[in-house]
Coordinates of C-alpha atoms in Angstrom, one line a residue:
M1338 CA -198.5 184.8 -136.8
K1339 CA -195.5 185.9 -138.9
R1340 CA -193.7 187.0 -135.7
F1341 CA -194.5 183.7 -134.1
L1342 CA -193.1 181.8 -137.1
L1343 CA -190.0 184.0 -137.0
V1344 CA -189.4 183.2 -133.3
I1345 CA -189.8 179.5 -134.1
L1346 CA -187.3 179.8 -136.9
I1347 CA -184.8 181.7 -134.8
A1348 CA -185.1 179.0 -132.0
A1349 CA -184.6 176.2 -134.6
V1350 CA -181.4 177.9 -135.9
A1351 CA -180.1 178.5 -132.4
A1352 CA -180.7 174.8 -131.5
L1353 CA -178.9 173.7 -134.7
A1354 CA -176.0 176.0 -133.9
A1355 CA -175.8 174.7 -130.4
Y1356 CA -175.8 171.1 -131.7
F1357 CA -173.0 171.8 -134.1
I1358 CA -171.0 173.6 -131.5
A1359 CA -171.4 170.7 -129.2
R1360 CA -170.3 168.3 -132.0
Q1361 CA -167.1 170.4 -132.5
H1362 CA -166.3 170.6 -128.8
S1363 CA -166.7 166.9 -127.8
A1364 CA -166.2 167.6 -124.1
A1365 CA -168.6 169.8 -122.3
V1366 CA -167.1 171.7 -119.4
P1367 CA -168.5 170.3 -116.1
S1368 CA -169.6 173.8 -115.3
T1369 CA -172.2 172.9 -112.7
I1370 CA -169.5 171.6 -110.4
A1371 CA -166.6 173.8 -111.6
N1372 CA -168.7 176.9 -110.7
L1373 CA -168.6 175.8 -107.1
L1374 CA -164.8 175.6 -107.0
P1375 CA -162.2 178.5 -106.7
A1376 CA -160.2 179.4 -109.7
D1377 CA -157.0 178.2 -108.0
T1378 CA -158.2 174.7 -107.6
A1379 CA -155.2 172.4 -107.8
L1380 CA -157.0 169.0 -108.0
F1381 CA -160.5 168.2 -109.2
I1382 CA -162.1 164.7 -109.6
H1383 CA -165.6 164.5 -111.1
I1384 CA -167.9 161.4 -111.5
P1385 CA -171.0 162.5 -113.4
D1386 CA -173.3 159.4 -112.7
V1387 CA -172.3 156.5 -110.5
E1388 CA -175.4 154.6 -111.4
K1389 CA -174.8 154.8 -115.1
N1390 CA -171.1 153.8 -114.5
R1391 CA -172.3 150.7 -112.7
D1392 CA -174.6 149.7 -115.6
D1393 CA -171.9 150.5 -118.2
W1394 CA -169.3 148.5 -116.3
Q1395 CA -171.5 145.4 -116.3
R1396 CA -171.5 145.6 -120.1
T1397 CA -167.7 145.5 -120.5
D1398 CA -165.7 142.6 -121.6
L1399 CA -163.8 142.7 -118.4
Y1400 CA -167.0 142.2 -116.3
Q1401 CA -168.1 139.4 -118.6
L1402 CA -164.8 137.7 -117.9
Y1403 CA -165.3 138.1 -114.2
R1404 CA -168.8 136.5 -114.5
E1405 CA -167.4 133.4 -116.3
P1406 CA -168.4 130.3 -114.1
A1407 CA -164.8 129.0 -114.3
V1408 CA -163.5 132.3 -113.1
Q1409 CA -166.0 132.5 -110.3
D1410 CA -165.0 129.0 -109.2
F1411 CA -161.3 129.9 -109.2
L1412 CA -162.1 133.0 -107.1
K1413 CA -164.1 131.2 -104.4
K1414 CA -161.1 130.5 -102.3
P1415 CA -159.4 134.0 -102.5
K1416 CA -162.8 135.6 -101.9
S1417 CA -163.4 133.5 -98.8
K1418 CA -160.4 135.1 -97.2
L1419 CA -161.9 138.6 -97.6
P1420 CA -163.8 140.0 -94.7
E1421 CA -167.6 139.7 -94.9
K1422 CA -167.9 143.4 -94.2
G1423 CA -165.6 146.2 -95.1
S1424 CA -165.4 149.9 -95.9
L1425 CA -165.3 149.3 -99.7
K1426 CA -168.3 146.9 -99.7
D1427 CA -170.3 149.3 -97.5
A1428 CA -169.4 152.2 -99.8
W1429 CA -170.4 150.2 -102.8
V1430 CA -173.8 149.4 -101.3
D1431 CA -174.4 152.9 -100.1
S1432 CA -173.5 154.4 -103.5
A1433 CA -176.2 152.2 -105.1
A1434 CA -178.8 153.3 -102.6
L1435 CA -177.9 157.0 -102.9
R1436 CA -177.9 156.9 -106.8
I1437 CA -175.1 159.4 -106.8
R1438 CA -174.7 162.0 -109.6
N1439 CA -172.1 164.7 -110.0
G1440 CA -169.8 163.4 -107.3
F1441 CA -166.6 165.4 -106.8
V1442 CA -163.5 165.9 -104.7
A1443 CA -161.3 168.9 -104.9
T1444 CA -158.6 170.9 -103.2
N1445 CA -156.7 174.1 -103.8
S1446 CA -153.7 173.3 -101.6
F1447 CA -151.3 170.3 -101.3
D1448 CA -149.7 171.8 -98.1
S1449 CA -152.6 170.7 -95.8
L1450 CA -155.7 168.7 -96.0
H1451 CA -158.1 171.2 -97.6
L1452 CA -160.4 168.8 -99.3
I1453 CA -164.0 169.6 -100.3
G1454 CA -166.4 167.2 -101.9
G1455 CA -170.0 166.2 -102.4
F1456 CA -172.6 164.7 -104.7
E1457 CA -176.2 164.9 -105.7
F1458 CA -178.5 162.1 -104.5
R1459 CA -181.6 160.8 -106.1
C1460 CA -183.3 159.0 -103.2
D1461 CA -185.4 159.8 -100.2
A1462 CA -183.9 162.4 -97.8
K1463 CA -184.5 160.1 -94.8
Q1464 CA -182.4 157.5 -96.5
V1465 CA -179.6 160.0 -97.0
E1466 CA -179.8 161.0 -93.3
A1467 CA -179.6 157.4 -92.3
I1468 CA -176.5 156.7 -94.4
R1469 CA -174.9 159.9 -93.3
E1470 CA -175.5 158.9 -89.6
R1471 CA -173.9 155.6 -90.3
W1472 CA -170.8 157.2 -91.9
E1473 CA -170.3 159.6 -89.0
T1474 CA -170.7 156.8 -86.4
R1475 CA -168.0 154.7 -88.2
L1476 CA -165.8 157.8 -88.3
L1477 CA -166.2 158.4 -84.5
T1478 CA -165.3 154.8 -83.7
K1479 CA -162.1 155.0 -85.9
L1480 CA -160.9 158.3 -84.4
P1481 CA -159.9 158.1 -80.8
G1482 CA -161.1 161.1 -78.8
A1483 CA -163.2 162.4 -81.7
Q1484 CA -166.1 164.7 -80.8
R1485 CA -169.3 165.4 -82.7
T1486 CA -170.7 168.9 -82.7
S1487 CA -173.0 171.0 -84.9
A1488 CA -173.4 174.6 -86.0
N1489 CA -175.7 176.7 -88.2
Y1490 CA -174.6 178.8 -91.1
E1491 CA -177.1 180.9 -93.0
K1492 CA -179.9 178.5 -93.7
H1493 CA -177.8 175.3 -93.4
H1494 CA -177.2 172.9 -90.4
L1495 CA -173.6 171.7 -90.2
D1496 CA -172.6 168.4 -88.6
I1497 CA -168.9 168.4 -87.5
V1498 CA -166.7 165.5 -86.4
S1499 CA -163.3 166.6 -85.1
S1500 CA -160.3 164.9 -83.6
A1501 CA -156.6 165.7 -83.2
Q1502 CA -155.9 163.9 -86.5
L1503 CA -158.6 165.4 -88.7
S1504 CA -162.0 167.0 -88.9
L1505 CA -165.0 166.6 -91.2
A1506 CA -167.9 169.1 -91.6
S1507 CA -170.9 168.2 -93.7
T1508 CA -174.4 169.3 -94.6
I1509 CA -177.3 168.5 -96.8
A1510 CA -178.4 171.4 -99.1
G1511 CA -181.4 170.5 -101.1
H1512 CA -180.5 167.3 -103.0
Q1513 CA -176.8 167.8 -102.4
F1514 CA -174.5 166.3 -99.8
L1515 CA -171.5 168.6 -99.2
A1516 CA -168.5 168.0 -97.0
A1517 CA -165.1 169.6 -96.3
A1518 CA -162.1 169.0 -94.1
T1519 CA -162.7 172.3 -92.3
V1520 CA -165.7 174.3 -91.3
E1521 CA -164.5 177.4 -93.1
D1522 CA -164.0 175.5 -96.4
L1523 CA -167.5 174.1 -96.1
K1524 CA -168.9 177.6 -95.5
A1525 CA -167.1 178.9 -98.6
L1526 CA -168.5 176.0 -100.6
L1527 CA -172.0 176.9 -99.4
D1528 CA -171.5 180.5 -100.3
R1529 CA -170.9 179.4 -103.9
V1530 CA -173.8 177.1 -103.9
D1531 CA -176.1 179.8 -102.6
G1532 CA -174.7 182.4 -104.9
R1533 CA -173.3 184.7 -102.2
L1534 CA -169.6 184.4 -103.3
K1535 CA -168.8 186.1 -106.6
T1536 CA -165.1 185.5 -106.8
P1537 CA -163.7 183.8 -109.9
A1538 CA -164.5 180.1 -110.2
L1539 CA -162.6 177.3 -111.8
D1540 CA -165.1 177.3 -114.7
G1541 CA -163.8 180.7 -115.8
D1542 CA -160.1 179.7 -115.8
G1543 CA -158.7 179.6 -119.3
I1544 CA -156.3 176.7 -118.6
F1545 CA -159.1 174.6 -117.2
R1546 CA -161.5 175.2 -120.0
A1547 CA -158.8 174.4 -122.6
A1548 CA -158.1 171.1 -120.8
M1549 CA -161.8 170.2 -120.7
K1550 CA -162.1 170.7 -124.5
Q1551 CA -159.8 167.8 -124.9
M1552 CA -161.9 165.5 -122.6
P1553 CA -164.7 163.3 -124.0
A1554 CA -168.2 164.4 -123.1
D1555 CA -169.4 161.0 -121.9
Y1556 CA -166.6 160.2 -119.4
A1557 CA -167.2 157.9 -116.5
W1558 CA -164.8 159.9 -114.3
M1559 CA -162.4 162.8 -114.9
L1560 CA -159.3 164.1 -113.1
Y1561 CA -157.9 167.6 -113.5
L1562 CA -154.5 168.5 -111.9
Q1563 CA -152.9 171.9 -111.7
P1564 CA -149.3 170.9 -110.8
K1565 CA -147.9 174.4 -110.2
Q1566 CA -147.8 174.0 -106.4
L1567 CA -146.1 170.6 -106.7
A1568 CA -143.5 172.1 -109.2
Q1569 CA -142.7 174.8 -106.7
K1570 CA -142.1 172.3 -104.0
L1571 CA -139.8 170.3 -106.3
V1572 CA -137.8 173.4 -107.1
T1573 CA -137.4 174.2 -103.4
L1574 CA -136.4 170.6 -102.6
R1575 CA -133.8 170.6 -105.4
A1576 CA -132.4 173.9 -104.2
Q1577 CA -132.1 172.5 -100.6
N1578 CA -130.2 169.5 -101.9
G1579 CA -127.8 171.6 -104.0
R1580 CA -129.3 170.4 -107.3
A1581 CA -131.0 173.6 -108.4
L1582 CA -131.3 174.0 -112.2
P1583 CA -130.0 177.1 -114.0
P1584 CA -132.5 179.9 -114.4
D1585 CA -133.1 179.0 -118.1
Q1586 CA -134.0 175.4 -117.4
Q1587 CA -137.1 173.8 -116.0
T1588 CA -138.1 170.4 -114.6
M1589 CA -140.7 168.4 -116.5
L1590 CA -143.2 169.2 -113.8
E1591 CA -142.7 172.9 -114.2
R1592 CA -143.4 172.7 -117.9
I1593 CA -146.8 171.2 -117.4
Q1594 CA -149.5 173.8 -117.1
S1595 CA -152.2 171.3 -116.4
Y1596 CA -153.0 167.6 -116.7
S1597 CA -156.4 166.1 -117.3
H1598 CA -157.5 162.5 -117.6
A1599 CA -160.8 160.8 -118.3
M1600 CA -162.1 157.3 -118.6
V1601 CA -165.0 156.2 -120.9
F1602 CA -166.9 152.9 -121.0
D1603 CA -166.9 152.4 -124.8
G1604 CA -169.2 149.4 -125.3
G1605 CA -167.3 146.3 -124.2
K1606 CA -164.1 148.2 -124.2
I1607 CA -162.6 150.9 -121.9
R1608 CA -161.1 154.1 -123.3
D1609 CA -158.6 156.5 -121.5
V1610 CA -158.0 160.0 -122.7
G1611 CA -155.2 162.2 -121.2
F1612 CA -154.0 165.7 -122.0
A1613 CA -150.9 167.5 -120.7
A1614 CA -150.9 171.2 -121.5
M1615 CA -147.2 172.0 -122.0
P1616 CA -144.6 173.2 -124.6
R1617 CA -143.6 170.7 -127.3
L1618 CA -140.5 168.7 -126.2
A1619 CA -139.3 167.5 -129.6
G1620 CA -140.1 168.5 -133.1
T1621 CA -139.6 165.1 -134.6
K1622 CA -142.7 163.3 -135.9
L1623 CA -143.1 159.6 -135.2
E1624 CA -142.5 157.4 -138.3
R1625 CA -142.6 153.9 -136.8
T1626 CA -139.8 152.8 -139.0
T1627 CA -139.5 149.4 -137.4
L1628 CA -143.2 148.5 -137.6
G1629 CA -142.8 146.8 -140.9
L1630 CA -140.2 144.4 -139.3
A1631 CA -142.6 143.2 -136.6
P1632 CA -143.5 139.5 -137.2
A1633 CA -147.0 138.1 -137.1
D1634 CA -146.5 136.7 -133.6
T1635 CA -145.6 140.1 -132.1
V1636 CA -147.4 140.6 -128.8
L1637 CA -146.0 144.1 -128.1
Y1638 CA -145.0 146.9 -130.3
S1639 CA -144.3 150.4 -129.0
A1640 CA -142.6 153.4 -130.7
F1641 CA -142.2 156.9 -129.3
V1642 CA -140.3 160.1 -129.8
A1643 CA -137.8 161.2 -127.1
N1644 CA -135.4 164.1 -127.2
M1645 CA -132.2 162.0 -126.9
Q1646 CA -130.1 165.1 -126.8
Q1647 CA -131.7 166.3 -123.6
Q1648 CA -133.0 163.1 -121.9
F1649 CA -129.6 161.5 -121.4
D1650 CA -127.4 164.4 -120.3
W1651 CA -126.9 162.5 -117.0
V1652 CA -124.3 160.2 -118.6
F1653 CA -121.9 163.2 -118.5
E1654 CA -123.0 164.5 -115.2
P1655 CA -121.4 163.8 -111.8
V1656 CA -123.0 160.7 -110.3
G1657 CA -124.5 160.8 -106.8
S1658 CA -125.2 158.0 -104.4
G1659 CA -127.7 155.2 -104.6
S1660 CA -127.9 151.6 -105.9
M1661 CA -127.4 152.8 -109.5
A1662 CA -124.4 155.0 -108.7
A1663 CA -121.7 152.4 -109.5
P1664 CA -123.0 151.3 -113.0
L1665 CA -123.8 154.9 -114.0
Q1666 CA -120.3 155.9 -113.0
A1667 CA -118.9 153.1 -115.0
I1668 CA -120.7 154.3 -118.1
T1669 CA -119.5 157.9 -117.5
N1670 CA -115.9 156.7 -117.0
A1671 CA -116.0 154.5 -120.2
L1672 CA -117.2 157.4 -122.4
S1673 CA -114.7 159.8 -120.9
S1674 CA -111.8 157.3 -121.4
A1675 CA -112.8 156.8 -125.0
G1676 CA -112.6 160.6 -125.5
L1677 CA -116.3 160.9 -126.2
T1678 CA -118.1 164.2 -125.3
K1679 CA -121.6 165.2 -124.7
E1680 CA -121.7 166.5 -128.3
D1681 CA -120.8 163.0 -129.6
W1682 CA -123.6 161.5 -127.6
K1683 CA -126.1 164.1 -128.9
A1684 CA -125.0 163.6 -132.5
A1685 CA -125.0 159.8 -132.4
F1686 CA -128.7 159.0 -131.8
G1687 CA -132.0 159.9 -133.3
D1688 CA -135.2 160.7 -131.5
E1689 CA -137.3 157.6 -132.4
I1690 CA -137.2 154.6 -130.0
S1691 CA -139.1 151.4 -130.4
L1692 CA -139.7 148.3 -128.3
M1693 CA -140.9 145.0 -129.8
A1694 CA -141.6 141.6 -128.4
A1695 CA -142.5 138.6 -130.5
W1696 CA -143.6 135.4 -128.8
S1697 CA -144.2 132.2 -130.8
A1698 CA -146.6 129.6 -129.5
N1699 CA -143.8 127.0 -128.8
A1700 CA -141.4 129.5 -127.1
K1701 CA -141.1 129.8 -123.3
L1702 CA -139.9 133.4 -123.5
P1703 CA -140.5 136.3 -125.9
G1704 CA -137.8 137.6 -128.3
A1705 CA -137.7 141.2 -127.2
V1706 CA -135.7 144.0 -128.9
F1707 CA -135.2 147.7 -128.1
T1708 CA -134.1 150.0 -130.9
V1709 CA -132.8 153.6 -131.2
A1710 CA -132.3 155.3 -134.5
A1711 CA -128.7 155.9 -135.3
R1712 CA -128.3 159.5 -136.5
D1713 CA -124.5 159.3 -136.9
S1714 CA -123.5 155.7 -137.3
A1715 CA -119.8 156.2 -136.7
R1716 CA -120.3 158.0 -133.4
A1717 CA -123.0 155.6 -132.4
R1718 CA -120.6 152.7 -132.9
K1719 CA -118.0 154.5 -130.7
V1720 CA -120.5 155.2 -127.9
V1721 CA -121.9 151.7 -127.8
G1722 CA -118.4 150.1 -128.2
A1723 CA -117.0 152.1 -125.3
I1724 CA -119.9 151.2 -122.9
A1725 CA -120.0 147.5 -124.0
S1726 CA -116.2 147.0 -123.8
S1727 CA -116.0 148.4 -120.3
S1728 CA -118.6 145.8 -119.2
G1729 CA -116.7 142.9 -120.7
W1730 CA -119.0 142.2 -123.6
Q1731 CA -117.6 140.2 -126.5
K1732 CA -117.4 142.0 -129.9
S1733 CA -118.0 140.4 -133.3
S1734 CA -119.0 141.7 -136.8
R1735 CA -121.6 140.5 -139.3
N1736 CA -124.4 141.9 -141.5
S1737 CA -122.3 145.1 -141.8
A1738 CA -122.9 145.7 -138.1
E1739 CA -120.9 145.5 -134.9
Y1740 CA -122.3 143.1 -132.3
Y1741 CA -121.6 142.8 -128.6
S1742 CA -122.7 139.8 -126.5
A1743 CA -123.0 139.7 -122.8
P1744 CA -120.8 137.1 -120.9
M1745 CA -122.9 134.0 -120.4
S1746 CA -123.6 133.0 -116.8
G1747 CA -125.2 129.6 -117.6
V1748 CA -128.2 130.4 -115.5
L1749 CA -130.6 131.3 -118.4
T1750 CA -129.3 129.7 -121.6
A1751 CA -132.4 130.9 -123.5
V1752 CA -131.4 134.5 -122.8
N1753 CA -128.3 135.9 -124.6
P1754 CA -128.3 139.7 -124.3
T1755 CA -127.0 141.2 -127.5
V1756 CA -126.3 144.7 -128.8
A1757 CA -125.8 145.6 -132.4
V1758 CA -125.0 148.9 -134.2
S1759 CA -125.8 149.2 -137.9
D1760 CA -125.9 152.2 -140.2
K1761 CA -129.6 152.8 -139.3
L1762 CA -130.2 151.4 -135.8
V1763 CA -128.9 150.5 -132.4
V1764 CA -130.5 147.3 -131.4
V1765 CA -130.6 145.7 -127.9
G1766 CA -132.2 142.3 -127.6
L1767 CA -132.6 139.2 -125.4
D1768 CA -131.3 136.9 -128.1
S1769 CA -129.1 137.2 -131.2
A1770 CA -131.7 136.0 -133.6
S1771 CA -134.1 138.8 -132.8
V1772 CA -131.3 141.3 -133.1
D1773 CA -130.3 139.9 -136.5
R1774 CA -133.8 140.3 -137.9
M1775 CA -133.8 144.0 -137.0
V1776 CA -130.2 144.6 -138.3
T1777 CA -130.8 142.9 -141.6
Q1778 CA -134.1 144.8 -142.0
A1779 CA -135.5 141.4 -143.0
P1780 CA -139.2 141.9 -144.1
A1781 CA -141.6 140.3 -141.7
G1782 CA -143.5 138.7 -144.6
N1783 CA -147.0 138.0 -143.4
G1784 CA -146.2 140.2 -140.4
L1785 CA -148.0 142.4 -137.9
T1786 CA -149.0 145.1 -140.4
A1787 CA -150.8 142.4 -142.5
S1788 CA -153.0 141.4 -139.6
E1789 CA -156.6 142.5 -140.0
N1790 CA -156.9 142.5 -136.2
F1791 CA -153.9 145.0 -135.9
R1792 CA -155.2 147.3 -138.6
A1793 CA -158.7 147.4 -137.2
T1794 CA -157.4 148.0 -133.6
S1795 CA -155.1 150.8 -134.8
K1796 CA -158.0 152.7 -136.2
L1797 CA -159.6 153.0 -132.7
V1798 CA -157.2 155.8 -131.8
P1799 CA -156.0 158.9 -133.6
E1800 CA -153.1 158.7 -136.0
P1801 CA -150.0 159.0 -133.7
Q1802 CA -147.4 161.8 -133.9
Q1803 CA -145.4 161.1 -130.7
M1804 CA -146.2 157.6 -129.4
F1805 CA -147.9 154.4 -130.5
T1806 CA -148.3 151.2 -128.5
Y1807 CA -150.0 147.9 -129.5
V1808 CA -150.5 144.9 -127.2
D1809 CA -152.0 141.7 -128.5
L1810 CA -153.6 140.9 -125.1
P1811 CA -155.2 137.6 -126.0
S1812 CA -152.0 136.1 -127.4
L1813 CA -149.9 137.6 -124.5
Y1814 CA -152.2 136.0 -121.9
S1815 CA -152.1 132.6 -123.7
R1816 CA -148.2 132.7 -123.8
L1817 CA -148.0 133.7 -120.2
D1818 CA -150.4 130.9 -119.2
A1819 CA -148.3 128.3 -121.0
T1820 CA -145.2 129.5 -119.2
L1821 CA -146.5 130.3 -115.7
R1822 CA -149.2 127.7 -115.1
P1823 CA -146.7 124.8 -114.5
I1824 CA -144.7 127.0 -112.2
L1825 CA -147.8 128.0 -110.3
Q1826 CA -148.9 124.4 -109.8
M1827 CA -145.4 123.4 -108.7
S1828 CA -145.2 126.3 -106.3
A1829 CA -148.5 125.3 -104.7
A1830 CA -147.1 121.9 -103.9
F1831 CA -144.0 123.3 -102.1
V1832 CA -145.5 126.4 -100.6
P1833 CA -148.5 125.5 -98.3
G1834 CA -149.5 129.1 -97.8
L1835 CA -150.1 129.5 -101.5
S1836 CA -152.5 126.6 -101.7
E1837 CA -154.4 128.0 -98.8
R1838 CA -155.1 131.2 -100.8
L1839 CA -155.9 129.7 -104.2
D1840 CA -156.3 126.5 -106.0
P1841 CA -154.0 126.4 -109.1
N1842 CA -155.9 123.4 -110.5
K1843 CA -159.0 125.6 -110.9
L1844 CA -157.2 128.2 -112.9
P1845 CA -159.4 128.7 -115.9
Q1846 CA -158.2 127.4 -119.3
P1847 CA -156.5 130.1 -121.4
E1848 CA -159.2 130.1 -124.1
V1849 CA -161.9 130.9 -121.4
I1850 CA -159.9 134.1 -120.5
A1851 CA -158.6 135.0 -124.0
K1852 CA -162.1 135.1 -125.6
H1853 CA -163.0 138.1 -123.5
L1854 CA -159.7 139.9 -124.2
S1855 CA -159.1 142.3 -127.1
P1856 CA -155.9 144.0 -128.3
V1857 CA -154.9 147.2 -126.5
V1858 CA -153.8 150.2 -128.5
A1859 CA -152.6 153.7 -127.5
S1860 CA -151.4 156.8 -129.4
Q1861 CA -150.2 160.3 -128.5
S1862 CA -149.9 163.5 -130.5
Y1863 CA -149.2 167.1 -129.9
V1864 CA -152.4 169.1 -130.5
D1865 CA -153.7 172.5 -129.2
D1866 CA -150.5 173.3 -127.2
G1867 CA -150.4 170.0 -125.4
Y1868 CA -149.8 166.2 -125.5
R1869 CA -153.0 164.3 -126.0
S1870 CA -153.0 160.5 -125.5
E1871 CA -155.7 158.0 -126.1
S1872 CA -155.9 154.3 -125.3
V1873 CA -158.6 151.7 -125.8
G1874 CA -159.0 147.9 -125.2
T1875 CA -160.3 145.4 -122.7
I1876 CA -158.1 147.4 -120.4
T1877 CA -156.1 150.5 -121.3
I1878 CA -152.3 150.8 -121.5
G1879 CA -152.3 152.8 -118.3
Q1880 CA -154.4 150.3 -116.4
A1881 CA -152.2 147.5 -117.7
A1882 CA -149.1 149.2 -116.5
I1883 CA -150.7 149.7 -113.0
A1884 CA -151.7 146.1 -112.9
A1885 CA -148.2 144.9 -113.9
G1886 CA -146.7 147.2 -111.3
A1887 CA -149.0 145.8 -108.6
A1888 CA -148.2 142.3 -109.6

């Protein structure tokens, strides 16, 4: 009996130890799949549970916005232009039927299409076979001259679709569907599944495991990239173009040992976590010195650390060809004519940069400013003066600072690009009033930092050491709506094709949209030999950037 109690006690202690270890290492290595991949895997994408992702997505603020009756009414016309059937719709329906778990795609080569992938299914095997048959039939119709063959390997039956363009080999092993771009790659994958292949797997790679420790355990999907092959290609390409770097220098891509990224459904919000394993680029710690100057109506505030002494060496380098060659050459010539050297440039500026946009409710455009810390004010004044004067900007002095204003074209009277250099900052803005506020270091009063919304949102991410970004998404959308809605309605009257695709009069009222939006925040710090970034909001900073680029 005592031995039995001792065994129970040991088991309890082991369970508690495992629990606390799991708590300390928030991201569990996806070993089940990583054990099936070779150690030299260059790209790995993992989706743990598609069905859970679907349920979590439907609880997000973004999905609730999509389900708003006014939004659905507005989307009727655009959706009517979409095909009734399509590959994406079919894949969405099939994924629901298959109840996919542990879906993955991977490759160990960017030179050719050596993709492998698969997933676990939680449905009847006959249903899987029917869906698989449907997939292969579609593939045969889309590939002219494609042929369908089969082969046996060990205890597995392989289906093969091949054409001059590509090939696909697939099989069902237990409750797993596995596929590869070549038969040999599928055989190697099956050897790992069956335990015949004992060569090192990705799960045992130290760089991969270190990256996975930075990923959240409950991610909806995760990407792991080993950029070594891409970096080697870049080095070769630069050498071929006569732009090879000295032996003691590396491109940014060469410095990155690995990059991993994961997305989490965090209640109504979405959270992104990224980690780039690489040496530290700058020792400066972010101070956010301009945050206290941000007014209450700030819709965007961003501050980050950049190694100014390295990032802008190009201003003293020979300029090549391209659309930016002429203006870059003009900057280089202006600095050289003023007797300024690379050392002057490096000494002039600090490493902290900030971007701020304030947008009051009655303004048509935001007041945006860009700032750089002035490390050596005298040299900063010379550098900015040389560049501005060569471009015909007008100089003036006030507030113990030197101002340069762009020549007015008369097209946009609300925009008056202005640059100012003070003892502390170099400020670039769209209007002189915004620049003045930064130069005089005028307290924002009841500013952004006094906002409870800002303070609560900032706590959703770790304290930043390298980068911090805050976007007041509800206010930003409301301001954009007030500015762009009349333009959209007018455009529909003069552009018939636009009114055929959407009805501007059915555009939901801004409060209908804004109530589902929350501020977006992001931070980045250097931890565990890499840069770890985190962003959370209705959408994340990365997703917002992609959406803005697509628009």
